[in-house]
Short mmCIF file of N, CA and C in Angstrom, two decimals:
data_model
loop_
_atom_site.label_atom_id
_atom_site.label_comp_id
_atom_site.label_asym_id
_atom_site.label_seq_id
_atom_site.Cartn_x
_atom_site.Cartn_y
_atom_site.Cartn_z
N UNK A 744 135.68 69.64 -40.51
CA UNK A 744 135.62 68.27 -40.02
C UNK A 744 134.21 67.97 -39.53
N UNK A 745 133.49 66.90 -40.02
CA UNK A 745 132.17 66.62 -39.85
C UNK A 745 132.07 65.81 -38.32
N UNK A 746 133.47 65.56 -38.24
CA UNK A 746 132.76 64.67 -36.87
C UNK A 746 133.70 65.72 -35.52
N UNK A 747 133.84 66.16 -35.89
CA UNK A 747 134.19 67.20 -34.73
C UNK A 747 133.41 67.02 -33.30
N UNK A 748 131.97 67.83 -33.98
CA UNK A 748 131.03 67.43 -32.61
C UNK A 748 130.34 65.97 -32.44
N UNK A 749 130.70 65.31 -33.17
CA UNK A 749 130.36 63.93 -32.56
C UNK A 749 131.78 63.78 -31.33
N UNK A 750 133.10 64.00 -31.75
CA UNK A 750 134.12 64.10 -30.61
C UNK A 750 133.76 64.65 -29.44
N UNK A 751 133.07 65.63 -29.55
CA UNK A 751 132.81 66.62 -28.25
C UNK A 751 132.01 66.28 -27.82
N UNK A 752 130.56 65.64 -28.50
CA UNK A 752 129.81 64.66 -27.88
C UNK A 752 130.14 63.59 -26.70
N UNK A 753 130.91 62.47 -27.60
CA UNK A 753 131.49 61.46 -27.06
C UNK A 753 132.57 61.47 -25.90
N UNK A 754 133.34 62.70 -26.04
CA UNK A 754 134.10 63.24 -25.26
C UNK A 754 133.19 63.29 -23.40
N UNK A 755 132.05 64.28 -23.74
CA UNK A 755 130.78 64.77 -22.82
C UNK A 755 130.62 63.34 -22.04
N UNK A 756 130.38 62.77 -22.42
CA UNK A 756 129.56 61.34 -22.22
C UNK A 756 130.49 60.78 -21.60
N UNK A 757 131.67 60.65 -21.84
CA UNK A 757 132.94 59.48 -21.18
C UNK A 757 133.03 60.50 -20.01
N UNK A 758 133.03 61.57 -19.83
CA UNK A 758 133.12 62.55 -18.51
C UNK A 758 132.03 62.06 -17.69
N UNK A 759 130.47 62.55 -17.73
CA UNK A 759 129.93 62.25 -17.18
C UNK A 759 129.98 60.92 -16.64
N UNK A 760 130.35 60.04 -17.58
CA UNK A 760 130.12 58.60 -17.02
C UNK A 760 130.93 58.10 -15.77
N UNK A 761 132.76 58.87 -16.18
CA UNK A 761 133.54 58.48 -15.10
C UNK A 761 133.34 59.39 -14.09
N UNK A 762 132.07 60.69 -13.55
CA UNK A 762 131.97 61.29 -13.02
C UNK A 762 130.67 60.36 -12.65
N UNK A 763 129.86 59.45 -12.84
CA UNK A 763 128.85 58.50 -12.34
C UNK A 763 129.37 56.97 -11.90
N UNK A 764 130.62 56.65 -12.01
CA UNK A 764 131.50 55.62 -11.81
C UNK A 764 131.73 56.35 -10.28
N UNK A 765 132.79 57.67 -10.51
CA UNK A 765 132.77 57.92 -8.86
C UNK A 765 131.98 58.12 -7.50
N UNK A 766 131.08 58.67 -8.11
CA UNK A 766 130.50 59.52 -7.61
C UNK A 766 128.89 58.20 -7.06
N UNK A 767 128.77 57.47 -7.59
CA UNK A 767 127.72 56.32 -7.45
C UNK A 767 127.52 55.92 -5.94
N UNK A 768 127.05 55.94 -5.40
CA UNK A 768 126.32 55.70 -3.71
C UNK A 768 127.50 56.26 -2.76
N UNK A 769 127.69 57.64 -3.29
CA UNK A 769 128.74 58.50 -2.32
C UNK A 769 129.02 58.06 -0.95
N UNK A 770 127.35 58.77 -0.69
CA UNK A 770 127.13 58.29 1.25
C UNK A 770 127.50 57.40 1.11
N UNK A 771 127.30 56.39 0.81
CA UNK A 771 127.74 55.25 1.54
C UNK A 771 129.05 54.12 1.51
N UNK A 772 129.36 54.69 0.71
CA UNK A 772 130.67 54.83 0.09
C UNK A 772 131.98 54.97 1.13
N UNK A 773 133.17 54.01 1.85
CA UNK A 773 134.32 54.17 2.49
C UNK A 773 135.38 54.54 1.88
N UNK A 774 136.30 54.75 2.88
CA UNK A 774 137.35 55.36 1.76
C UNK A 774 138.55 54.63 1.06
N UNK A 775 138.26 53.13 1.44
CA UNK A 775 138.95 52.38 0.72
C UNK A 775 138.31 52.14 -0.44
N UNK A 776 136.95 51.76 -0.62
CA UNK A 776 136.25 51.67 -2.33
C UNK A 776 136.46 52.90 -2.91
N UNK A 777 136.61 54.51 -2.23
CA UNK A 777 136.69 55.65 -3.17
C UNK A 777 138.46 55.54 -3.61
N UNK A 778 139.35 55.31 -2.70
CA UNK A 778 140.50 54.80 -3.25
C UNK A 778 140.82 54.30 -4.38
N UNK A 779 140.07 52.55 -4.37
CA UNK A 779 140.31 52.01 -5.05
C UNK A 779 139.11 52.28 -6.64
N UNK A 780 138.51 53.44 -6.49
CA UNK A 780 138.26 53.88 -7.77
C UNK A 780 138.54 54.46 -8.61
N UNK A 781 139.11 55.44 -7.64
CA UNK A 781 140.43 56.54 -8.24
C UNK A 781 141.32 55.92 -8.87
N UNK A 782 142.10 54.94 -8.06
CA UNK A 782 142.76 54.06 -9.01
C UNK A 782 142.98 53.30 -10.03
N UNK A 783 141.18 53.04 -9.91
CA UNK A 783 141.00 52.36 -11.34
C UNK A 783 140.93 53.10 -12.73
N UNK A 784 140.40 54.25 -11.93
CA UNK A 784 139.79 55.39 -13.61
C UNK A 784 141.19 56.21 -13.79
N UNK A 785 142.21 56.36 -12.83
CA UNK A 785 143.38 56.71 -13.05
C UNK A 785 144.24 55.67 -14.00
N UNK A 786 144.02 54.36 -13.43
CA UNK A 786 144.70 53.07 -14.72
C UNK A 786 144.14 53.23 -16.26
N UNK A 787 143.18 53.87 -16.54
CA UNK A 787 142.20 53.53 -17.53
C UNK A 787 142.64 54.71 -18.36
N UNK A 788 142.56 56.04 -17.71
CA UNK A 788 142.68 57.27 -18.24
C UNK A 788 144.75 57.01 -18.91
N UNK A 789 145.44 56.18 -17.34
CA UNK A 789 146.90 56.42 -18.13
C UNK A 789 146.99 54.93 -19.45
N UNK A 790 146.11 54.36 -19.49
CA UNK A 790 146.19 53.10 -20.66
C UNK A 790 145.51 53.92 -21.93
N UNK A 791 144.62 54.69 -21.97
CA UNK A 791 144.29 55.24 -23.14
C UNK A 791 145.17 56.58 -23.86
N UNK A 792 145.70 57.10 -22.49
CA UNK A 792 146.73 58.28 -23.09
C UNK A 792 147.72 57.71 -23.77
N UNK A 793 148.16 56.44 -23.06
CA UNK A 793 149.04 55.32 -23.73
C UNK A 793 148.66 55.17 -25.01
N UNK A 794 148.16 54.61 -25.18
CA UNK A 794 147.65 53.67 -26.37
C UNK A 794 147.09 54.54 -27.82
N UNK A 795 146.82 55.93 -27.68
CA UNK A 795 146.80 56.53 -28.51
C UNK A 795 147.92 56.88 -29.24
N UNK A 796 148.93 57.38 -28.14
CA UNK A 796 150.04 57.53 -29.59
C UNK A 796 150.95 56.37 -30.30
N UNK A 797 150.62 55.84 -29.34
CA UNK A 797 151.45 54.42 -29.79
C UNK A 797 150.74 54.02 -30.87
N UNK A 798 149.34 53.88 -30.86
CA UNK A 798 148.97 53.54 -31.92
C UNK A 798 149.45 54.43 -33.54
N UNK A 799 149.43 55.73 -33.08
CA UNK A 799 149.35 56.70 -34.44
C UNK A 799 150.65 56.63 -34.74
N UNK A 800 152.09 56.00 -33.73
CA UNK A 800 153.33 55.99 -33.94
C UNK A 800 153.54 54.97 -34.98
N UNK A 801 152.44 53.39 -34.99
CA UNK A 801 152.78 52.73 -35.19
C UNK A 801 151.90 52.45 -36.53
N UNK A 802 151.38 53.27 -36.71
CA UNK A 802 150.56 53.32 -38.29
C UNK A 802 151.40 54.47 -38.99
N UNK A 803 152.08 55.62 -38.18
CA UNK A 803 152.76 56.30 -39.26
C UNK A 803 153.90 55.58 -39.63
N UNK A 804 154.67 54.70 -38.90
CA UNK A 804 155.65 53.72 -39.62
C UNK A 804 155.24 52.65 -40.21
N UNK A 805 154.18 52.06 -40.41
CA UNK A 805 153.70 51.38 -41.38
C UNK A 805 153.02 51.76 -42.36
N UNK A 806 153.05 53.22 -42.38
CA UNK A 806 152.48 54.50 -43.08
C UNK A 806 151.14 53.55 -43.75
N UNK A 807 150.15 52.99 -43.02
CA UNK A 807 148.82 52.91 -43.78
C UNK A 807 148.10 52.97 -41.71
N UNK A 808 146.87 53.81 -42.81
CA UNK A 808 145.43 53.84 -41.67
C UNK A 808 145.14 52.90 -41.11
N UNK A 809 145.42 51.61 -41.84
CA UNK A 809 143.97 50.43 -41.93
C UNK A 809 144.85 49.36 -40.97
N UNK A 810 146.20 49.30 -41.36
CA UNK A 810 147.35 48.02 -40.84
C UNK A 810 147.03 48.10 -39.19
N UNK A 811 146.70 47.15 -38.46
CA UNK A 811 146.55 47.19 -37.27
C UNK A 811 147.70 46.43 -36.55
N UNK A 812 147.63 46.49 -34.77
CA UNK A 812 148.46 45.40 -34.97
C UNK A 812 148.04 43.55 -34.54
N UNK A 813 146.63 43.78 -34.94
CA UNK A 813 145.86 42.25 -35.20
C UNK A 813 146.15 41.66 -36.07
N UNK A 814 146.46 42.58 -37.51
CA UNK A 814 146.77 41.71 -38.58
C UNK A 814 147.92 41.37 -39.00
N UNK A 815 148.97 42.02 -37.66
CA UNK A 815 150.68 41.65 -38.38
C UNK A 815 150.71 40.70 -37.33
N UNK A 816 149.95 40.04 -36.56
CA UNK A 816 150.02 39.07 -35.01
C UNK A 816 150.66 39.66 -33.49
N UNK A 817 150.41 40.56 -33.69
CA UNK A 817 151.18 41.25 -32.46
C UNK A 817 150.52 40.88 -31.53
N UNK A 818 149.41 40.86 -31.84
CA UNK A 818 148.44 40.51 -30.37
C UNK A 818 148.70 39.00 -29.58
N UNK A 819 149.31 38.26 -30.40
CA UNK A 819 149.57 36.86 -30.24
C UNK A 819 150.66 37.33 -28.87
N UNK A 820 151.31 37.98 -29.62
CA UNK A 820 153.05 38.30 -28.89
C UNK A 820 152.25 39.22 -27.98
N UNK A 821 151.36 39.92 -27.49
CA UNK A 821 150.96 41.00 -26.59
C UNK A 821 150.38 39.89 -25.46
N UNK A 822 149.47 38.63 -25.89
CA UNK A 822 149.12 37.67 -24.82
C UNK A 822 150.18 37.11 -24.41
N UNK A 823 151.18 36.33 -25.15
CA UNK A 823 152.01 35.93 -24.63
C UNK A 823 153.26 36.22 -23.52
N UNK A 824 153.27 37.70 -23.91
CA UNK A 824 154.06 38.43 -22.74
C UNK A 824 152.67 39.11 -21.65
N UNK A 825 151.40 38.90 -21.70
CA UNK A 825 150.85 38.70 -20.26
C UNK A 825 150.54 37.79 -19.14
N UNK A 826 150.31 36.70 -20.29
CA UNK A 826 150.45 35.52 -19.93
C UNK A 826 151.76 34.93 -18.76
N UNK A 827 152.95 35.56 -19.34
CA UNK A 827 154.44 35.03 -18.53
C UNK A 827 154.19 36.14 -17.78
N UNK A 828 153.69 37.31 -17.99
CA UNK A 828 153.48 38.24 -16.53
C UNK A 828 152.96 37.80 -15.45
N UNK A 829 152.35 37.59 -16.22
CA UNK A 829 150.95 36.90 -14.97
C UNK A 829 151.33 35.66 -13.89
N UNK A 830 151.92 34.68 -14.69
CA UNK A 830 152.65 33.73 -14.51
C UNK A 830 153.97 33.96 -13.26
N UNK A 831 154.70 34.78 -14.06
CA UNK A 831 155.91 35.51 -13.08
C UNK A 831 155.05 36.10 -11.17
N UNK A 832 154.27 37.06 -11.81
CA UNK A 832 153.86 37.42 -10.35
C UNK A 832 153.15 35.95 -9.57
N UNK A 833 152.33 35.09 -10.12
CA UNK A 833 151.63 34.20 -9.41
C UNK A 833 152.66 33.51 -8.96
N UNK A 834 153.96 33.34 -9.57
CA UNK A 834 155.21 32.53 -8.49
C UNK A 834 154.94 30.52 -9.55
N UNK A 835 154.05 30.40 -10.40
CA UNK A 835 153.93 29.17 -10.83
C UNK A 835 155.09 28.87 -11.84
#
């Protein structure tokens, strides 16, 4: 596999970075902003663990590489149910 170490590359790089996301003006840093960072790179890390297999679930049942789900409109139906999320919590 030719791109192997481009993975391990890219891999390197998303580490360091969310290790420069935390770690960014330590000292001075309280422990409610280190909280609420953890939290964020914890949301991010569980949306991509997500979203990987779902994706590969949802191309092996449409058994092609290329079929996304932009081009069957899902994304239409993915705003629309954030939209009424969003909606729901704001109470409008």
């Amino acid at each position: 596999m030719k791109f192997k170490p481009f993975a391990y590359l890219l891999s390197l790089v998303v580490v360091l970075l969310s290790l420069f996301y935390l770690l960014n003006n330590y000292a001075t840093m309280t422990d409610y902003i280190w909280r609420l960072r953890v939290s964020k790179l914890t949301a991010y890390i569980v949306i991509v663990l997500a979203i990987v297999p779902s994706t590969f679930a949802f191309q092996t049942l449409f058994r092609s590489h290329y079929l996304s789900p932009n081009v069957l409109g899902m994304d239409a139906i993915f705003s629309l149910c954030q939209t009424l999320i969003f909606l729901l919590e704001v109470g409008l």
